[in-house]
Amino acid sequence: KDDGEYAKWVEMNFAGLVHPFSNAISGTMLCQLRNLAEQKNGDRSNASGITDSASQIEKYIRVFIVAMLYGSGGHTLNEYSFPFQLEEVRAEFAGVDGFTDINLETLFFDSNEVAFNKALNEAIAYNAHFLQRQRINQDIQFVGSHHDSLELAQAIDSVRRKIEKYESDVEKMLFSQHRTASKKVDIMKPAIEQIIEALKEGKVAEALEMSDRLMKRLEHEYGTKGFTGGEKKSYQIAKEIHGILSELDSKSSRKENITSVNLSFKERLQQLKAQEKSLEVVSESDNTLATENNISGVVMKFKEQMQLLKNAQVDEPQEEDENSWDLSI
């Protein structure tokens, strides 16, 4: 019977933006609470003393949850701590003062803000790197030879990493420092996004000019030296990006313009049509579903079409026989 209770767990997790989550609370935790209840209600001389107070239970449960997470996984902190909110569990431990106050917050956040913030920052950093890898894999159109493509990908990756690292460092600064540095981020980030877009199109020289303008603007508005005489971090980042692009430009200048091979499918199709060798167009009668009587004919026509495509001699970048490049970033 579906009385509306079946989906309550899933609905609660979605409403609380909990992710990821399992399909149920921890049964192992329920078993452990049963053991503690047995100690509380049994022979006190043989009891461990864990159930004497809510604080003792919290200490034990905290270690138990951490051990379960580290050793086996399968559940999140939310699923391990949720059994404490069940009416049946609270009724069983009604004699323990403060038991009803035990929850995820009291277990892992109260008086633990330093560790919590550290874990949160590490989670944010991990997420940022994961999303960065996704963006790179989705955005980069590998063009020309594998060597050119890999150099472009590495340059884009290096440039993106530097601005994201600088932005992350600025967020951790004190207010007085953050105010000035955040203004520099507002200048640098859009400029570097434009540089990355230019690199994706193979326009290395254009990206280099953009980085040169960025350096000059930072120098004009903020100078290059800090109070201690060292180079300002913002200018140093812009200078390092300029160095990456300068090296890439010096290499690309000795090769064919890689932009010419950065063609979309439609452009390649136009190239194909420009060839003086025409392609046979499949008529509507040929483009019907195959039956048992005409499968052989369809296969033959397919082979003819493939042969025509081969004869068209469209120039495509050829992969090396012994290709050891790893194109994933």
mmCIF file of C-alpha atoms in Angstrom:
data_model
loop_
_atom_site.group_PDB
_atom_site.id
_atom_site.type_symbol
_atom_site.label_atom_id
_atom_site.label_comp_id
_atom_site.label_asym_id
_atom_site.label_seq_id
_atom_site.Cartn_x
_atom_site.Cartn_y
_atom_site.Cartn_z
ATOM 1 C CA LYS A 1 0.000 0.000 0.000
ATOM 2 C CA ASP A 2 1.370 3.388 -1.016
ATOM 3 C CA ASP A 3 0.242 5.789 1.693
ATOM 4 C CA GLY A 4 2.612 8.578 0.708
ATOM 5 C CA GLU A 5 5.405 7.391 3.013
ATOM 6 C CA TYR A 6 7.298 5.381 0.394
ATOM 7 C CA ALA A 7 8.952 8.329 -1.370
ATOM 8 C CA LYS A 8 9.410 10.511 1.707
ATOM 9 C CA TRP A 9 13.129 9.705 2.061
ATOM 10 C CA VAL A 10 13.889 10.631 -1.546
ATOM 11 C CA GLU A 11 11.735 13.760 -1.365
ATOM 12 C CA MET A 12 13.476 14.870 1.829
ATOM 13 C CA ASN A 13 16.941 14.459 0.289
ATOM 14 C CA PHE A 14 15.985 16.367 -2.835
ATOM 15 C CA ALA A 15 14.408 19.155 -0.779
ATOM 16 C CA GLY A 16 17.546 19.384 1.378
ATOM 17 C CA LEU A 17 19.874 19.392 -1.667
ATOM 18 C CA VAL A 18 21.622 16.310 -0.269
ATOM 19 C CA HIS A 19 23.818 14.670 -2.884
ATOM 20 C CA PRO A 20 24.782 11.950 -3.306
ATOM 21 C CA PHE A 21 22.475 9.785 -1.227
ATOM 22 C CA SER A 22 21.588 6.118 -0.924
ATOM 23 C CA ASN A 23 18.046 4.777 -1.136
ATOM 24 C CA ALA A 24 17.691 4.261 2.625
ATOM 25 C CA ILE A 25 19.111 5.124 6.025
ATOM 26 C CA SER A 26 21.935 3.033 7.476
ATOM 27 C CA GLY A 27 20.778 -0.373 8.716
ATOM 28 C CA THR A 28 24.183 -0.878 10.331
ATOM 29 C CA MET A 29 23.604 2.199 12.486
ATOM 30 C CA LEU A 30 20.194 0.865 13.529
ATOM 31 C CA CYS A 31 21.836 -2.411 14.584
ATOM 32 C CA GLN A 32 24.450 -0.497 16.574
ATOM 33 C CA LEU A 33 21.766 1.555 18.322
ATOM 34 C CA ARG A 34 19.993 -1.686 19.206
ATOM 35 C CA ASN A 35 23.207 -2.908 20.848
ATOM 36 C CA LEU A 36 23.491 0.341 22.812
ATOM 37 C CA ALA A 37 19.854 0.062 23.880
ATOM 38 C CA GLU A 38 20.556 -3.461 25.132
ATOM 39 C CA GLN A 39 23.447 -2.119 27.209
ATOM 40 C CA LYS A 40 21.290 0.695 28.583
ATOM 41 C CA ASN A 41 18.471 -1.633 29.601
ATOM 42 C CA GLY A 42 20.593 -4.630 30.627
ATOM 43 C CA ASP A 43 22.970 -5.479 33.449
ATOM 44 C CA ARG A 44 24.679 -2.199 34.382
ATOM 45 C CA SER A 45 27.703 -4.026 35.763
ATOM 46 C CA ASN A 46 28.505 -5.329 32.288
ATOM 47 C CA ALA A 47 27.710 -2.069 30.471
ATOM 48 C CA SER A 48 30.444 -0.049 28.767
ATOM 49 C CA GLY A 49 29.235 3.292 30.114
ATOM 50 C CA ILE A 50 28.659 4.643 26.619
ATOM 51 C CA THR A 51 24.950 5.138 27.251
ATOM 52 C CA ASP A 52 25.419 7.023 30.519
ATOM 53 C CA SER A 53 25.098 10.393 28.772
ATOM 54 C CA ALA A 54 24.345 11.938 25.386
ATOM 55 C CA SER A 55 27.910 13.275 25.169
ATOM 56 C CA GLN A 56 29.355 9.759 25.601
ATOM 57 C CA ILE A 57 27.001 8.414 22.941
ATOM 58 C CA GLU A 58 28.035 11.243 20.599
ATOM 59 C CA LYS A 59 31.735 10.485 21.052
ATOM 60 C CA TYR A 60 31.219 6.793 20.350
ATOM 61 C CA ILE A 61 28.866 7.321 17.392
ATOM 62 C CA ARG A 62 31.190 9.910 15.863
ATOM 63 C CA VAL A 63 34.082 7.426 15.812
ATOM 64 C CA PHE A 64 31.777 4.644 14.618
ATOM 65 C CA ILE A 65 30.482 6.683 11.664
ATOM 66 C CA VAL A 66 33.972 7.795 10.651
ATOM 67 C CA ALA A 67 35.194 4.180 10.765
ATOM 68 C CA MET A 68 32.245 3.052 8.638
ATOM 69 C CA LEU A 69 32.771 5.815 6.089
ATOM 70 C CA TYR A 70 36.487 5.132 5.809
ATOM 71 C CA GLY A 71 36.261 1.346 5.903
ATOM 72 C CA SER A 72 33.220 0.488 3.839
ATOM 73 C CA GLY A 73 31.380 3.552 2.507
ATOM 74 C CA GLY A 74 27.988 2.953 0.917
ATOM 75 C CA HIS A 75 26.325 5.727 2.916
ATOM 76 C CA THR A 76 26.775 9.438 3.511
ATOM 77 C CA LEU A 77 26.977 11.222 6.859
ATOM 78 C CA ASN A 78 23.310 12.075 6.456
ATOM 79 C CA GLU A 79 22.256 8.417 6.229
ATOM 80 C CA TYR A 80 24.402 7.374 9.184
ATOM 81 C CA SER A 81 23.050 10.132 11.438
ATOM 82 C CA PHE A 82 19.395 10.096 10.385
ATOM 83 C CA PRO A 83 18.375 7.121 12.614
ATOM 84 C CA PHE A 84 18.722 9.474 15.618
ATOM 85 C CA GLN A 85 15.658 11.347 14.324
ATOM 86 C CA LEU A 86 13.394 8.273 14.277
ATOM 87 C CA GLU A 87 10.650 8.350 16.910
ATOM 88 C CA GLU A 88 11.243 4.691 17.814
ATOM 89 C CA VAL A 89 14.943 5.320 18.489
ATOM 90 C CA ARG A 90 14.257 8.442 20.547
ATOM 91 C CA ALA A 91 11.654 6.574 22.593
ATOM 92 C CA GLU A 92 14.175 3.799 23.329
ATOM 93 C CA PHE A 93 16.715 6.312 24.679
ATOM 94 C CA ALA A 94 14.201 8.622 26.365
ATOM 95 C CA GLY A 95 16.001 8.195 29.684
ATOM 96 C CA VAL A 96 19.246 9.674 28.343
ATOM 97 C CA ASP A 97 19.170 13.430 28.827
ATOM 98 C CA GLY A 98 20.014 15.308 25.611
ATOM 99 C CA PHE A 99 19.684 12.285 23.314
ATOM 100 C CA THR A 100 17.016 13.972 21.180
ATOM 101 C CA ASP A 101 19.473 16.795 20.420
ATOM 102 C CA ILE A 102 21.939 14.445 18.703
ATOM 103 C CA ASN A 103 22.009 15.041 14.951
ATOM 104 C CA LEU A 104 24.431 15.546 12.089
ATOM 105 C CA GLU A 105 25.229 19.103 13.181
ATOM 106 C CA THR A 106 26.064 18.229 16.800
ATOM 107 C CA LEU A 107 28.098 15.215 15.684
ATOM 108 C CA PHE A 108 30.329 16.814 13.066
ATOM 109 C CA PHE A 109 29.943 20.599 13.072
ATOM 110 C CA ASP A 110 29.598 21.991 16.598
ATOM 111 C CA SER A 111 33.040 22.850 18.055
ATOM 112 C CA ASN A 112 34.555 21.455 14.866
ATOM 113 C CA GLU A 113 34.372 24.446 12.533
ATOM 114 C CA VAL A 114 38.082 24.391 11.619
ATOM 115 C CA ALA A 115 37.992 20.800 10.385
ATOM 116 C CA PHE A 116 34.636 21.411 8.710
ATOM 117 C CA ASN A 117 35.926 24.441 6.804
ATOM 118 C CA LYS A 118 39.048 22.526 5.771
ATOM 119 C CA ALA A 119 36.934 19.654 4.438
ATOM 120 C CA LEU A 120 34.622 22.099 2.680
ATOM 121 C CA ASN A 121 37.531 23.907 0.996
ATOM 122 C CA GLU A 122 39.019 20.606 -0.146
ATOM 123 C CA ALA A 123 35.650 19.530 -1.553
ATOM 124 C CA ILE A 124 35.343 22.842 -3.407
ATOM 125 C CA ALA A 125 38.878 22.472 -4.802
ATOM 126 C CA TYR A 126 38.169 18.892 -5.914
ATOM 127 C CA ASN A 127 34.934 19.986 -7.585
ATOM 128 C CA ALA A 128 36.678 22.888 -9.291
ATOM 129 C CA HIS A 129 39.349 20.603 -10.744
ATOM 130 C CA PHE A 130 36.721 18.083 -11.854
ATOM 131 C CA LEU A 131 34.650 20.746 -13.608
ATOM 132 C CA GLN A 132 37.805 22.225 -15.113
ATOM 133 C CA ARG A 133 38.716 18.869 -16.641
ATOM 134 C CA GLN A 134 35.186 18.555 -18.013
ATOM 135 C CA ARG A 135 35.311 22.019 -19.587
ATOM 136 C CA ILE A 136 38.658 21.335 -21.194
ATOM 137 C CA ASN A 137 37.556 17.988 -22.614
ATOM 138 C CA GLN A 138 34.356 19.526 -23.975
ATOM 139 C CA ASP A 139 35.763 22.805 -25.268
ATOM 140 C CA ILE A 140 38.977 21.890 -27.010
ATOM 141 C CA GLN A 141 38.604 20.949 -30.660
ATOM 142 C CA PHE A 142 41.693 19.008 -31.493
ATOM 143 C CA VAL A 143 42.881 20.281 -34.849
ATOM 144 C CA GLY A 144 45.792 19.591 -37.139
ATOM 145 C CA SER A 145 48.326 17.052 -36.011
ATOM 146 C CA HIS A 146 48.109 15.420 -32.607
ATOM 147 C CA HIS A 147 51.240 17.312 -31.600
ATOM 148 C CA ASP A 148 49.743 20.729 -32.366
ATOM 149 C CA SER A 149 46.497 19.751 -30.646
ATOM 150 C CA LEU A 150 48.223 18.592 -27.505
ATOM 151 C CA GLU A 151 50.311 21.762 -27.270
ATOM 152 C CA LEU A 152 47.170 23.893 -27.592
ATOM 153 C CA ALA A 153 45.373 21.809 -24.971
ATOM 154 C CA GLN A 154 48.286 22.077 -22.561
ATOM 155 C CA ALA A 155 48.509 25.846 -23.069
ATOM 156 C CA ILE A 156 44.773 26.305 -22.457
ATOM 157 C CA ASP A 157 44.968 24.105 -19.381
ATOM 158 C CA SER A 158 47.957 26.023 -17.977
ATOM 159 C CA VAL A 159 46.362 29.426 -18.583
ATOM 160 C CA ARG A 160 43.061 28.380 -17.008
ATOM 161 C CA ARG A 161 44.792 26.857 -13.988
ATOM 162 C CA LYS A 162 46.761 30.035 -13.286
ATOM 163 C CA ILE A 163 43.762 32.380 -13.221
ATOM 164 C CA GLU A 164 41.663 29.926 -11.189
ATOM 165 C CA LYS A 165 44.492 29.490 -8.680
ATOM 166 C CA TYR A 166 44.906 33.272 -8.382
ATOM 167 C CA GLU A 167 41.147 33.761 -7.960
ATOM 168 C CA SER A 168 41.094 31.071 -5.269
ATOM 169 C CA ASP A 169 44.010 32.735 -3.431
ATOM 170 C CA VAL A 170 42.262 36.109 -3.550
ATOM 171 C CA GLU A 171 39.143 34.639 -1.929
ATOM 172 C CA LYS A 172 41.250 33.612 1.071
ATOM 173 C CA MET A 173 42.792 37.067 1.597
ATOM 174 C CA LEU A 174 41.944 39.424 4.437
ATOM 175 C CA PHE A 175 39.302 42.036 3.669
ATOM 176 C CA SER A 176 41.693 44.938 3.061
ATOM 177 C CA GLN A 177 43.819 42.888 0.664
ATOM 178 C CA HIS A 178 40.821 41.167 -0.901
ATOM 179 C CA ARG A 179 39.214 44.457 -1.924
ATOM 180 C CA THR A 180 42.098 45.504 -4.179
ATOM 181 C CA ALA A 181 42.933 42.013 -5.417
ATOM 182 C CA SER A 182 39.322 41.284 -6.366
ATOM 183 C CA LYS A 183 39.368 44.323 -8.655
ATOM 184 C CA LYS A 184 42.373 42.817 -10.417
ATOM 185 C CA VAL A 185 40.481 39.523 -10.786
ATOM 186 C CA ASP A 186 37.621 41.449 -12.408
ATOM 187 C CA ILE A 187 40.125 42.777 -14.950
ATOM 188 C CA MET A 188 42.104 39.585 -15.494
ATOM 189 C CA LYS A 189 39.358 36.968 -15.674
ATOM 190 C CA PRO A 190 37.430 38.351 -18.703
ATOM 191 C CA ALA A 191 40.701 39.044 -20.523
ATOM 192 C CA ILE A 192 41.964 35.515 -19.937
ATOM 193 C CA GLU A 193 38.634 34.007 -21.025
ATOM 194 C CA GLN A 194 39.087 35.881 -24.317
ATOM 195 C CA ILE A 195 42.636 34.535 -24.556
ATOM 196 C CA ILE A 196 41.365 30.981 -24.071
ATOM 197 C CA GLU A 197 38.668 31.447 -26.723
ATOM 198 C CA ALA A 198 41.328 32.655 -29.158
ATOM 199 C CA LEU A 199 43.482 29.607 -28.390
ATOM 200 C CA LYS A 200 40.545 27.275 -29.011
ATOM 201 C CA GLU A 201 40.325 28.742 -32.508
ATOM 202 C CA GLY A 202 44.053 28.312 -33.030
ATOM 203 C CA LYS A 203 44.679 32.076 -33.001
ATOM 204 C CA VAL A 204 47.888 31.984 -30.993
ATOM 205 C CA ALA A 205 49.231 35.344 -32.188
ATOM 206 C CA GLU A 206 45.947 37.051 -31.304
ATOM 207 C CA ALA A 207 45.985 35.459 -27.842
ATOM 208 C CA LEU A 208 49.555 36.688 -27.373
ATOM 209 C CA GLU A 209 48.531 40.257 -28.228
ATOM 210 C CA MET A 210 45.685 40.052 -25.699
ATOM 211 C CA SER A 211 48.059 38.901 -22.964
ATOM 212 C CA ASP A 212 50.440 41.747 -23.811
ATOM 213 C CA ARG A 213 47.613 44.272 -23.443
ATOM 214 C CA LEU A 214 46.627 42.704 -20.116
ATOM 215 C CA MET A 215 50.184 43.046 -18.777
ATOM 216 C CA LYS A 216 50.371 46.679 -19.839
ATOM 217 C CA ARG A 217 47.027 47.489 -18.221
ATOM 218 C CA LEU A 218 48.011 45.890 -14.910
ATOM 219 C CA GLU A 219 51.339 47.715 -14.989
ATOM 220 C CA HIS A 220 49.656 51.050 -15.750
ATOM 221 C CA GLU A 221 46.890 50.776 -13.121
ATOM 222 C CA TYR A 222 48.636 48.907 -10.294
ATOM 223 C CA GLY A 223 52.361 48.828 -11.040
ATOM 224 C CA THR A 224 54.547 45.738 -11.039
ATOM 225 C CA LYS A 225 56.179 45.843 -7.580
ATOM 226 C CA GLY A 226 54.639 45.320 -4.163
ATOM 227 C CA PHE A 227 55.526 46.938 -0.833
ATOM 228 C CA THR A 228 58.395 44.511 -0.275
ATOM 229 C CA GLY A 229 59.889 45.159 -3.693
ATOM 230 C CA GLY A 230 58.833 41.815 -5.085
ATOM 231 C CA GLU A 231 56.727 41.382 -8.185
ATOM 232 C CA LYS A 232 52.989 41.679 -7.589
ATOM 233 C CA LYS A 233 51.163 38.371 -7.832
ATOM 234 C CA SER A 234 48.638 39.640 -10.381
ATOM 235 C CA TYR A 235 51.372 40.926 -12.675
ATOM 236 C CA GLN A 236 53.392 37.753 -12.150
ATOM 237 C CA ILE A 237 50.414 35.603 -13.253
ATOM 238 C CA ALA A 238 49.870 37.742 -16.359
ATOM 239 C CA LYS A 239 53.598 37.559 -17.128
ATOM 240 C CA GLU A 240 53.632 33.754 -16.798
ATOM 241 C CA ILE A 241 50.632 33.462 -19.129
ATOM 242 C CA HIS A 242 52.390 35.746 -21.610
ATOM 243 C CA GLY A 243 55.429 33.456 -21.428
ATOM 244 C CA ILE A 244 53.326 30.375 -22.182
ATOM 245 C CA LEU A 245 51.789 32.065 -25.209
ATOM 246 C CA SER A 246 55.133 33.409 -26.436
ATOM 247 C CA GLU A 247 56.599 29.915 -26.430
ATOM 248 C CA LEU A 248 53.532 28.529 -28.199
ATOM 249 C CA ASP A 249 53.642 31.311 -30.793
ATOM 250 C CA SER A 250 57.313 30.696 -31.551
ATOM 251 C CA LYS A 251 56.519 27.046 -32.256
ATOM 252 C CA SER A 252 53.400 27.678 -34.325
ATOM 253 C CA SER A 253 55.155 30.299 -36.460
ATOM 254 C CA ARG A 254 57.379 27.532 -37.836
ATOM 255 C CA LYS A 255 54.402 25.411 -38.853
ATOM 256 C CA GLU A 256 51.354 25.730 -41.068
ATOM 257 C CA ASN A 257 48.575 27.896 -39.707
ATOM 258 C CA ILE A 258 46.611 25.480 -37.569
ATOM 259 C CA THR A 259 43.470 27.578 -37.970
ATOM 260 C CA SER A 260 43.069 26.340 -41.543
ATOM 261 C CA VAL A 261 42.410 22.825 -40.322
ATOM 262 C CA ASN A 262 40.057 23.911 -37.557
ATOM 263 C CA LEU A 263 37.013 23.400 -39.761
ATOM 264 C CA SER A 264 33.484 22.598 -38.806
ATOM 265 C CA PHE A 265 31.611 19.690 -40.357
ATOM 266 C CA LYS A 266 29.788 22.034 -42.755
ATOM 267 C CA GLU A 267 33.057 23.547 -43.950
ATOM 268 C CA ARG A 268 34.487 20.097 -44.569
ATOM 269 C CA LEU A 269 31.350 19.179 -46.501
ATOM 270 C CA GLN A 270 31.797 22.277 -48.657
ATOM 271 C CA GLN A 271 35.380 21.227 -49.319
ATOM 272 C CA LEU A 272 34.117 17.827 -50.339
ATOM 273 C CA LYS A 273 31.573 19.319 -52.736
ATOM 274 C CA ALA A 274 34.256 21.567 -54.196
ATOM 275 C CA GLN A 275 36.080 18.503 -55.435
ATOM 276 C CA GLU A 276 35.469 18.004 -59.170
ATOM 277 C CA LYS A 277 34.504 14.371 -58.533
ATOM 278 C CA SER A 278 30.779 14.301 -57.846
ATOM 279 C CA LEU A 279 29.107 12.068 -55.311
ATOM 280 C CA GLU A 280 26.156 9.930 -56.286
ATOM 281 C CA VAL A 281 23.017 11.040 -54.423
ATOM 282 C CA VAL A 282 20.842 8.294 -53.001
ATOM 283 C CA SER A 283 17.300 8.626 -54.317
ATOM 284 C CA GLU A 284 14.201 8.319 -52.168
ATOM 285 C CA SER A 285 13.517 4.881 -53.593
ATOM 286 C CA ASP A 286 17.013 3.773 -52.605
ATOM 287 C CA ASN A 287 16.603 5.247 -49.133
ATOM 288 C CA THR A 288 13.839 2.890 -48.021
ATOM 289 C CA LEU A 289 13.926 0.316 -45.262
ATOM 290 C CA ALA A 290 15.542 -2.968 -46.215
ATOM 291 C CA THR A 291 13.444 -6.118 -46.532
ATOM 292 C CA GLU A 292 14.504 -9.749 -46.736
ATOM 293 C CA ASN A 293 14.352 -9.545 -50.574
ATOM 294 C CA ASN A 294 16.481 -6.415 -51.095
ATOM 295 C CA ILE A 295 19.073 -6.543 -48.259
ATOM 296 C CA SER A 296 21.784 -7.684 -50.677
ATOM 297 C CA GLY A 297 20.988 -4.781 -53.002
ATOM 298 C CA VAL A 298 21.158 -2.252 -50.179
ATOM 299 C CA VAL A 299 24.522 -3.648 -49.050
ATOM 300 C CA MET A 300 25.871 -3.346 -52.592
ATOM 301 C CA LYS A 301 24.671 0.260 -52.891
ATOM 302 C CA PHE A 302 26.266 1.066 -49.510
ATOM 303 C CA LYS A 303 29.570 -0.356 -50.731
ATOM 304 C CA GLU A 304 29.304 1.728 -53.903
ATOM 305 C CA GLN A 305 28.724 4.875 -51.858
ATOM 306 C CA MET A 306 31.730 4.105 -49.658
ATOM 307 C CA GLN A 307 33.896 3.581 -52.744
ATOM 308 C CA LEU A 308 32.773 6.940 -54.146
ATOM 309 C CA LEU A 309 33.705 8.619 -50.882
ATOM 310 C CA LYS A 310 37.149 7.013 -51.002
ATOM 311 C CA ASN A 311 37.646 8.136 -54.607
ATOM 312 C CA ALA A 312 36.779 11.731 -53.667
ATOM 313 C CA GLN A 313 40.216 11.971 -51.983
ATOM 314 C CA VAL A 314 39.257 14.497 -49.321
ATOM 315 C CA ASP A 315 42.320 15.562 -47.378
ATOM 316 C CA GLU A 316 41.903 14.645 -43.716
ATOM 317 C CA PRO A 317 44.495 14.726 -40.950
ATOM 318 C CA GLN A 318 46.040 11.270 -40.756
ATOM 319 C CA GLU A 319 46.783 9.589 -37.445
ATOM 320 C CA GLU A 320 50.219 8.155 -36.965
ATOM 321 C CA ASP A 321 50.423 4.357 -36.934
ATOM 322 C CA GLU A 322 52.165 4.380 -33.602
ATOM 323 C CA ASN A 323 50.133 7.023 -31.836
ATOM 324 C CA SER A 324 51.126 7.234 -28.201
ATOM 325 C CA TRP A 325 49.559 10.626 -27.488
ATOM 326 C CA ASP A 326 47.133 10.739 -24.582
ATOM 327 C CA LEU A 327 44.541 13.331 -25.662
ATOM 328 C CA SER A 328 42.584 13.309 -22.397
ATOM 329 C CA ILE A 329 43.350 16.169 -20.058
#
